[in-house]
PDB file of C-alpha atoms in Angstrom:
ATOM      1  CA  UNK A 783       0.000   0.000   0.000  1.00 82.00           C
ATOM      2  CA  UNK A 784       2.728   2.467   0.950  1.00 82.00           C
ATOM      3  CA  UNK A 785       4.714   1.554  -2.165  1.00 84.00           C
ATOM      4  CA  UNK A 786       1.706   2.444  -4.331  1.00 85.00           C
ATOM      5  CA  UNK A 787       1.283   5.782  -2.542  1.00 86.00           C
ATOM      6  CA  UNK A 788       4.980   6.582  -2.999  1.00 83.00           C
ATOM      7  CA  UNK A 789       4.741   5.569  -6.653  1.00 88.00           C
ATOM      8  CA  UNK A 790       1.810   7.948  -7.190  1.00 90.00           C
ATOM      9  CA  UNK A 791       3.719  10.740  -5.425  1.00 86.00           C
ATOM     10  CA  UNK A 792       6.819  10.154  -7.571  1.00 86.00           C
ATOM     11  CA  UNK A 793       4.769  10.172 -10.784  1.00 90.00           C
ATOM     12  CA  UNK A 794       2.890  13.313  -9.760  1.00 90.00           C
ATOM     13  CA  UNK A 795       6.145  15.164  -9.030  1.00 87.00           C
ATOM     14  CA  UNK A 796       7.554  14.023 -12.362  1.00 89.00           C
ATOM     15  CA  UNK A 797       4.440  15.303 -14.174  1.00 92.00           C
ATOM     16  CA  UNK A 798       4.715  18.587 -12.254  1.00 91.00           C
ATOM     17  CA  UNK A 799       8.405  18.927 -13.158  1.00 91.00           C
ATOM     18  CA  UNK A 800       7.772  18.296 -16.859  1.00 93.00           C
ATOM     19  CA  UNK A 801       4.737  20.607 -16.837  1.00 92.00           C
ATOM     20  CA  UNK A 802       6.632  23.532 -15.286  1.00 92.00           C
ATOM     21  CA  UNK A 803       9.598  22.977 -17.614  1.00 91.00           C
ATOM     22  CA  UNK A 804       7.397  22.918 -20.720  1.00 92.00           C
ATOM     23  CA  UNK A 805       5.540  25.979 -19.417  1.00 91.00           C
ATOM     24  CA  UNK A 806       8.823  27.910 -19.349  1.00 90.00           C
ATOM     25  CA  UNK A 807       9.926  26.658 -22.756  1.00 90.00           C
ATOM     26  CA  UNK A 808       6.515  27.556 -24.224  1.00 91.00           C
ATOM     27  CA  UNK A 809       6.608  30.969 -22.488  1.00 87.00           C
ATOM     28  CA  UNK A 810      10.016  31.728 -23.974  1.00 87.00           C
ATOM     29  CA  UNK A 811       9.068  30.669 -27.481  1.00 88.00           C
ATOM     30  CA  UNK A 812       5.781  32.615 -27.401  1.00 89.00           C
ATOM     31  CA  UNK A 813       7.636  35.755 -26.280  1.00 85.00           C
ATOM     32  CA  UNK A 814      10.103  35.436 -29.144  1.00 84.00           C
ATOM     33  CA  UNK A 815       7.279  34.735 -31.605  1.00 86.00           C
ATOM     34  CA  UNK A 816       5.386  37.805 -30.366  1.00 82.00           C
ATOM     35  CA  UNK A 817       8.456  40.017 -30.711  1.00 80.00           C
ATOM     36  CA  UNK A 818       9.149  38.758 -34.232  1.00 81.00           C
ATOM     37  CA  UNK A 819       5.572  38.959 -35.489  1.00 82.00           C
ATOM     38  CA  UNK A 820       4.793  42.429 -34.130  1.00 78.00           C
ATOM     39  CA  UNK A 821       8.129  44.010 -35.056  1.00 78.00           C
ATOM     40  CA  UNK A 822       8.654  44.566 -31.334  1.00 73.00           C
ATOM     41  CA  UNK A 823      11.842  44.506 -29.350  1.00 79.00           C
ATOM     42  CA  UNK A 824      13.537  41.417 -30.746  1.00 83.00           C
ATOM     43  CA  UNK A 825      16.431  41.678 -28.293  1.00 84.00           C
ATOM     44  CA  UNK A 826      14.085  41.587 -25.290  1.00 82.00           C
ATOM     45  CA  UNK A 827      12.109  38.721 -26.832  1.00 81.00           C
ATOM     46  CA  UNK A 828      15.336  36.783 -27.370  1.00 86.00           C
ATOM     47  CA  UNK A 829      16.486  37.402 -23.801  1.00 87.00           C
ATOM     48  CA  UNK A 830      13.163  36.222 -22.382  1.00 85.00           C
ATOM     49  CA  UNK A 831      13.267  33.181 -24.680  1.00 88.00           C
ATOM     50  CA  UNK A 832      16.765  32.276 -23.495  1.00 91.00           C
ATOM     51  CA  UNK A 833      15.719  32.778 -19.876  1.00 90.00           C
ATOM     52  CA  UNK A 834      12.714  30.485 -20.363  1.00 90.00           C
ATOM     53  CA  UNK A 835      14.771  27.830 -22.126  1.00 92.00           C
ATOM     54  CA  UNK A 836      17.499  27.963 -19.461  1.00 92.00           C
ATOM     55  CA  UNK A 837      15.079  27.684 -16.547  1.00 92.00           C
ATOM     56  CA  UNK A 838      13.118  24.913 -18.276  1.00 91.00           C
ATOM     57  CA  UNK A 839      16.232  22.903 -19.062  1.00 92.00           C
ATOM     58  CA  UNK A 840      17.641  23.416 -15.547  1.00 92.00           C
ATOM     59  CA  UNK A 841      14.409  22.076 -14.070  1.00 92.00           C
ATOM     60  CA  UNK A 842      14.687  18.974 -16.269  1.00 91.00           C
ATOM     61  CA  UNK A 843      18.308  18.311 -15.279  1.00 91.00           C
ATOM     62  CA  UNK A 844      17.048  17.202 -11.853  1.00 88.00           C
ATOM     63  CA  UNK A 845      17.101  13.600 -13.025  1.00 85.00           C
ATOM     64  CA  UNK A 846      20.861  13.677 -13.747  1.00 88.00           C
ATOM     65  CA  UNK A 847      22.085  16.487 -11.455  1.00 90.00           C
ATOM     66  CA  UNK A 848      19.724  17.397  -8.610  1.00 90.00           C
ATOM     67  CA  UNK A 849      21.762  20.492  -7.724  1.00 91.00           C
ATOM     68  CA  UNK A 850      21.005  22.067 -11.104  1.00 92.00           C
ATOM     69  CA  UNK A 851      17.375  20.996 -10.742  1.00 91.00           C
ATOM     70  CA  UNK A 852      17.198  22.827  -7.404  1.00 93.00           C
ATOM     71  CA  UNK A 853      18.751  25.933  -8.941  1.00 94.00           C
ATOM     72  CA  UNK A 854      16.287  25.835 -11.840  1.00 92.00           C
ATOM     73  CA  UNK A 855      13.286  25.358  -9.566  1.00 93.00           C
ATOM     74  CA  UNK A 856      14.470  28.187  -7.305  1.00 94.00           C
ATOM     75  CA  UNK A 857      14.897  30.497 -10.304  1.00 93.00           C
ATOM     76  CA  UNK A 858      11.436  29.525 -11.512  1.00 93.00           C
ATOM     77  CA  UNK A 859       9.893  30.359  -8.116  1.00 94.00           C
ATOM     78  CA  UNK A 860      11.649  33.747  -8.058  1.00 94.00           C
ATOM     79  CA  UNK A 861      10.531  34.365 -11.642  1.00 92.00           C
ATOM     80  CA  UNK A 862       6.885  33.727 -10.765  1.00 92.00           C
ATOM     81  CA  UNK A 863       7.089  35.995  -7.714  1.00 93.00           C
ATOM     82  CA  UNK A 864       8.583  38.806  -9.822  1.00 92.00           C
ATOM     83  CA  UNK A 865       5.884  38.302 -12.448  1.00 88.00           C
ATOM     84  CA  UNK A 866       3.210  38.553  -9.726  1.00 90.00           C
ATOM     85  CA  UNK A 867       4.569  41.888  -8.526  1.00 90.00           C
ATOM     86  CA  UNK A 868       5.097  43.434 -11.955  1.00 89.00           C
ATOM     87  CA  UNK A 869       1.850  42.302 -13.574  1.00 86.00           C
ATOM     88  CA  UNK A 870      -0.287  43.152 -10.541  1.00 86.00           C
ATOM     89  CA  UNK A 871       1.182  46.650 -10.438  1.00 87.00           C
ATOM     90  CA  UNK A 872       0.694  47.163 -14.189  1.00 87.00           C
ATOM     91  CA  UNK A 873      -2.873  45.840 -14.156  1.00 86.00           C
ATOM     92  CA  UNK A 874      -3.865  47.933 -11.141  1.00 86.00           C
ATOM     93  CA  UNK A 875      -2.358  50.989 -12.825  1.00 88.00           C
ATOM     94  CA  UNK A 876      -4.253  50.291 -16.048  1.00 86.00           C
ATOM     95  CA  UNK A 877      -7.563  49.796 -14.204  1.00 84.00           C
ATOM     96  CA  UNK A 878      -8.202  46.105 -14.810  1.00 85.00           C
ATOM     97  CA  UNK A 879     -10.953  44.325 -12.919  1.00 85.00           C
ATOM     98  CA  UNK A 880      -9.912  43.261  -9.426  1.00 84.00           C
ATOM     99  CA  UNK A 881     -11.278  39.761 -10.030  1.00 87.00           C
ATOM    100  CA  UNK A 882      -8.950  39.242 -13.001  1.00 86.00           C
ATOM    101  CA  UNK A 883      -5.977  40.619 -11.076  1.00 86.00           C
ATOM    102  CA  UNK A 884      -6.789  38.315  -8.155  1.00 89.00           C
ATOM    103  CA  UNK A 885      -7.032  35.255 -10.420  1.00 90.00           C
ATOM    104  CA  UNK A 886      -3.702  36.018 -12.114  1.00 89.00           C
ATOM    105  CA  UNK A 887      -1.982  36.625  -8.776  1.00 90.00           C
ATOM    106  CA  UNK A 888      -3.359  33.365  -7.341  1.00 94.00           C
ATOM    107  CA  UNK A 889      -2.265  31.435 -10.455  1.00 91.00           C
ATOM    108  CA  UNK A 890       1.279  32.761 -10.320  1.00 91.00           C
ATOM    109  CA  UNK A 891       1.528  32.252  -6.554  1.00 93.00           C
ATOM    110  CA  UNK A 892       0.409  28.633  -6.941  1.00 94.00           C
ATOM    111  CA  UNK A 893       3.008  28.126  -9.677  1.00 92.00           C
ATOM    112  CA  UNK A 894       5.672  29.638  -7.395  1.00 94.00           C
ATOM    113  CA  UNK A 895       4.648  27.239  -4.604  1.00 94.00           C
ATOM    114  CA  UNK A 896       4.816  24.322  -7.061  1.00 93.00           C
ATOM    115  CA  UNK A 897       8.338  25.396  -8.024  1.00 93.00           C
ATOM    116  CA  UNK A 898       9.300  25.522  -4.345  1.00 94.00           C
ATOM    117  CA  UNK A 899       8.040  21.943  -3.998  1.00 93.00           C
ATOM    118  CA  UNK A 900      10.244  20.936  -6.938  1.00 92.00           C
ATOM    119  CA  UNK A 901      13.198  22.744  -5.373  1.00 93.00           C
ATOM    120  CA  UNK A 902      12.644  20.841  -2.128  1.00 92.00           C
ATOM    121  CA  UNK A 903      12.425  17.582  -4.040  1.00 91.00           C
ATOM    122  CA  UNK A 904      15.774  18.284  -5.718  1.00 91.00           C
ATOM    123  CA  UNK A 905      17.363  19.195  -2.382  1.00 92.00           C
ATOM    124  CA  UNK A 906      15.973  15.981  -0.866  1.00 91.00           C
ATOM    125  CA  UNK A 907      17.479  14.002  -3.744  1.00 89.00           C
ATOM    126  CA  UNK A 908      20.865  15.693  -3.188  1.00 89.00           C
ATOM    127  CA  UNK A 909      20.811  14.670   0.482  1.00 89.00           C
ATOM    128  CA  UNK A 910      19.728  11.138  -0.407  1.00 88.00           C
ATOM    129  CA  UNK A 911      22.605  10.791  -2.876  1.00 85.00           C
ATOM    130  CA  UNK A 912      25.105  12.084  -0.350  1.00 83.00           C
ATOM    131  CA  UNK A 913      23.861   9.700   2.375  1.00 84.00           C
ATOM    132  CA  UNK A 914      23.786   6.603   0.166  1.00 82.00           C
ATOM    133  CA  UNK A 915      27.265   6.995  -1.341  1.00 76.00           C
ATOM    134  CA  UNK A 916      29.388   3.989  -0.380  1.00 76.00           C
ATOM    135  CA  UNK A 917      32.491   6.008   0.467  1.00 70.00           C
ATOM    136  CA  UNK A 918      32.468   9.617   1.617  1.00 61.00           C
ATOM    137  CA  UNK A 919      34.326  12.016  -0.652  1.00 62.00           C
ATOM    138  CA  UNK A 920      36.677  14.371   1.180  1.00 64.00           C
TER     139      UNK A 920
END
């Protein structure tokens, strides 16, 4: 019974990790596409695309190097918190409906919490690897 519960937890965290990583990759590509199609700031679109690709790929490296996975998940959480602050300020300034602002803030806060869970999972994996090594490295 416990093995099945742990299996479900492991699969759910893997789905969450892939979902957040693909969200960042999609976000980066959409920003670049928007900058190219609207003759906008291509440099800024490229920077955001690279940032999204880097964070997404760092999150996926958890399976080979948990330290990089923790860094990627931490960057993703900080990114979502910055997005919450900037977008909420801009939408309040522009007079958007408070219900829409609230929904966007809640969505980004939940994504930040999910990224913190992934960061904790990577840190837990780092500790597990260090404990289970046959010979300590000095």
